[in-house]
XYZ file of N, CA, C and O in Angstrom:
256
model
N 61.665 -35.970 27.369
C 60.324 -36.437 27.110
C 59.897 -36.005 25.702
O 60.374 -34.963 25.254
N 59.086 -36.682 25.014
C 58.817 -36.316 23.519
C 57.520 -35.212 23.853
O 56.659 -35.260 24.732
N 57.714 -34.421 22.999
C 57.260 -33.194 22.496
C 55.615 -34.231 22.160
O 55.474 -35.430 21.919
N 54.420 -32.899 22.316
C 53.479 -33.605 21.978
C 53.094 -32.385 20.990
O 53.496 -31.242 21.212
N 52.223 -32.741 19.800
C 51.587 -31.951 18.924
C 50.254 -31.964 18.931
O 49.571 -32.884 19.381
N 49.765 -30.751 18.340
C 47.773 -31.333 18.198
C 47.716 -32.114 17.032
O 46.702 -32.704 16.659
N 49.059 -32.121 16.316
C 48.823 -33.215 14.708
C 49.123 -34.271 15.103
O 49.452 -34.976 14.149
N 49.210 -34.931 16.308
C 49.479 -36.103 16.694
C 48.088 -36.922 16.631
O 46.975 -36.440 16.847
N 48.321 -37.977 16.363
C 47.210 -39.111 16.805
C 46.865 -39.256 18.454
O 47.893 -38.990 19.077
N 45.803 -39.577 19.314
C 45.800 -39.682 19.787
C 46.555 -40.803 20.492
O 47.206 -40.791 21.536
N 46.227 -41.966 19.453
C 47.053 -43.085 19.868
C 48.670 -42.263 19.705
O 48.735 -41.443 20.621
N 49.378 -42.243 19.235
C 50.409 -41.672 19.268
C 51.190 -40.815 20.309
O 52.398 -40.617 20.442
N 50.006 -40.330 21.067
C 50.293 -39.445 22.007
C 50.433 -40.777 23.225
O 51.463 -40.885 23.890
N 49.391 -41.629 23.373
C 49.950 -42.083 24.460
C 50.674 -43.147 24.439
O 50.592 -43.968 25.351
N 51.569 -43.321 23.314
C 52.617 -44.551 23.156
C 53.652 -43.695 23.910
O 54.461 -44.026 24.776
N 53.413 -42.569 23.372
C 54.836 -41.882 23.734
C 54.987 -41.144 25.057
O 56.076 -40.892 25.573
N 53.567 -40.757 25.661
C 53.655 -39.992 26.789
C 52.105 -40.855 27.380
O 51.047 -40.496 26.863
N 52.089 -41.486 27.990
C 50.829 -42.321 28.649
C 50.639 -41.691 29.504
O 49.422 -41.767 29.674
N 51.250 -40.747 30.589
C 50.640 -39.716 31.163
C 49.816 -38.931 30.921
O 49.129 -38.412 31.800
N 49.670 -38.587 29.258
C 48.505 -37.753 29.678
C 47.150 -38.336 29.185
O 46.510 -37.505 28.541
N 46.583 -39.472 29.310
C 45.780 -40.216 29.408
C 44.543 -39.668 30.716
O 43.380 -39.369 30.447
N 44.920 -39.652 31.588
C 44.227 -38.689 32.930
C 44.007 -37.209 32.524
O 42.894 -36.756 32.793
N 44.867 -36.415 31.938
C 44.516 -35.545 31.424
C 43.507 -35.321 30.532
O 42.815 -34.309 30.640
N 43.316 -36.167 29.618
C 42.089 -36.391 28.496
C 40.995 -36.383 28.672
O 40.094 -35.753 28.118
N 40.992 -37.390 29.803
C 39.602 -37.891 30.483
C 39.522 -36.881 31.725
O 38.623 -36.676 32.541
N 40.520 -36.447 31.600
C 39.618 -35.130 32.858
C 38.758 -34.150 32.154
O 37.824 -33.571 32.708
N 39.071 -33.995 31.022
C 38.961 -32.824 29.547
C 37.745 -33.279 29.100
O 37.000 -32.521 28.479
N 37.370 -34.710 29.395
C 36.115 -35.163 28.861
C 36.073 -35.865 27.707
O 34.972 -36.000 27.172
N 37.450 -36.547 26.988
C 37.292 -37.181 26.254
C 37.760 -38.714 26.276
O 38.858 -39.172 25.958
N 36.994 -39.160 26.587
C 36.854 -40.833 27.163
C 36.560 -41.772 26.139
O 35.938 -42.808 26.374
N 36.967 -41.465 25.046
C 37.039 -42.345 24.044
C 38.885 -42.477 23.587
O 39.426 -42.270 22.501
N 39.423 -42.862 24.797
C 41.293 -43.044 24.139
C 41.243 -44.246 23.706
O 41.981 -44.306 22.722
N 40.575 -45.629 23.998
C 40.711 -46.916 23.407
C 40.124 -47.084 21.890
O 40.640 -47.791 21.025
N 38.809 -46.205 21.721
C 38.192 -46.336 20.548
C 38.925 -46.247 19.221
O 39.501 -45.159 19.245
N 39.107 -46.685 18.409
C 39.175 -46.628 16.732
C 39.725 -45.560 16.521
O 40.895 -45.528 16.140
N 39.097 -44.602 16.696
C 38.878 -43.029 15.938
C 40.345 -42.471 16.789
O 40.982 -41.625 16.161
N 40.826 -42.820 17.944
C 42.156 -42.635 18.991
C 43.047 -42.507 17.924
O 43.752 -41.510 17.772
N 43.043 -43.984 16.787
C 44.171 -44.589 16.446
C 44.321 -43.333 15.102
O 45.451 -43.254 14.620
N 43.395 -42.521 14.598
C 43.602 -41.476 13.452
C 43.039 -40.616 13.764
O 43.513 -39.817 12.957
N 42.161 -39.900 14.474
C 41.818 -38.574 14.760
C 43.324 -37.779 15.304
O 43.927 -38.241 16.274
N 43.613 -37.082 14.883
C 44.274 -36.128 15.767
C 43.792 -35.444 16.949
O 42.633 -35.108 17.193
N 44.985 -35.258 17.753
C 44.448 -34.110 18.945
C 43.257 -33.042 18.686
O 42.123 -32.927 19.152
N 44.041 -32.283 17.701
C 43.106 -31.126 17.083
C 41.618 -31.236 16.718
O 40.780 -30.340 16.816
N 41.436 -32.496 16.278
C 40.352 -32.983 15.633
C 39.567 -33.601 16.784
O 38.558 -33.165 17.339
N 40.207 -34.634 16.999
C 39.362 -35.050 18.986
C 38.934 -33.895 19.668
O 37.721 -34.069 19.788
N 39.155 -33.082 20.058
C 38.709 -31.254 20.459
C 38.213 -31.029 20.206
O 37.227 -30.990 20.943
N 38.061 -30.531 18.825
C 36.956 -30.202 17.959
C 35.952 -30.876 17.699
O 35.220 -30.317 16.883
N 35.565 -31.958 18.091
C 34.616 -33.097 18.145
C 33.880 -33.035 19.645
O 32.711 -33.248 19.966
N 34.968 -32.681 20.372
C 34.099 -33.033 21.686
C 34.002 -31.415 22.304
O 34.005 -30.924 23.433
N 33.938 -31.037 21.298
C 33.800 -28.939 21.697
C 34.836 -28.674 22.749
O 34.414 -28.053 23.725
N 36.311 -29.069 22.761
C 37.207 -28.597 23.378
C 38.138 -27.656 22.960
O 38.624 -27.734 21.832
N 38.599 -26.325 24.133
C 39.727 -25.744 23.551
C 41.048 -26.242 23.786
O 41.440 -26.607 24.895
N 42.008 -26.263 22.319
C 42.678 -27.394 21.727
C 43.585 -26.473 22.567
O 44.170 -27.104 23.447
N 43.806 -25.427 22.546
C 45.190 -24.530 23.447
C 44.879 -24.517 24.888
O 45.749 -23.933 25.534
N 43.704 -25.076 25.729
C 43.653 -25.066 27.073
C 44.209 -26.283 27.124
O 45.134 -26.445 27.920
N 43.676 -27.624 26.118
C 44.051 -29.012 26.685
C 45.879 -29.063 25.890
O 46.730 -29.945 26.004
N 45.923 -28.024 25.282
C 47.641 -27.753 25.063
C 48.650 -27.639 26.068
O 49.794 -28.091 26.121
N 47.721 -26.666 27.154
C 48.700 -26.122 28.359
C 48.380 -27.312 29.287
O 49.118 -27.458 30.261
N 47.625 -27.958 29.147
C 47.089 -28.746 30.361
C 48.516 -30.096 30.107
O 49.292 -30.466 30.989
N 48.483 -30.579 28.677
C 49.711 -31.216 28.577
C 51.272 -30.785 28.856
O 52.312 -31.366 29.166
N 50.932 -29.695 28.626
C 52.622 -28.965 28.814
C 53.120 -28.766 29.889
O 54.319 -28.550 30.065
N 52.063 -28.822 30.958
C 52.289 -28.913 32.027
C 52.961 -30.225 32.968
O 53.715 -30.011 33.917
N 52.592 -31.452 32.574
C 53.006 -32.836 32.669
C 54.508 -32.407 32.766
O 55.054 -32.393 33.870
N 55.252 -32.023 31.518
C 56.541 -32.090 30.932
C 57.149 -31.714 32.658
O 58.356 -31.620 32.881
């Protein structure tokens, strides 16, 4: 399974792993279709929606 980063795009993340799409939106960030998906990074989506980027880290790593 591909490795996910917080320097990833969001879009990026779910070309490659669409599983964690449910994860996101459990996290509270319900904007994966919007614009901002296709160039915000992980890191940056977090930090926007006041999330910790190493809880929704483990929350992905867990999927694997």
């Amino acid at each position: 399974m591909a490795e996910i980063t917080k320097d990833m795009t969001i879009g990026e993340i779910l070309q490659k792993k669409p599983e964690v799409a449910p994860v996101l939106m459990e996290m509270g960030m319900h904007c994966l279709g919007c614009p901002s998906a296709q160039g915000e990074s992980l890191a940056e989506a977090a930090m926007v929606h006041g999330m910790d980027i190493d809880a929704l880290m483990d929350k992905i790593a867990k999927l694997a």
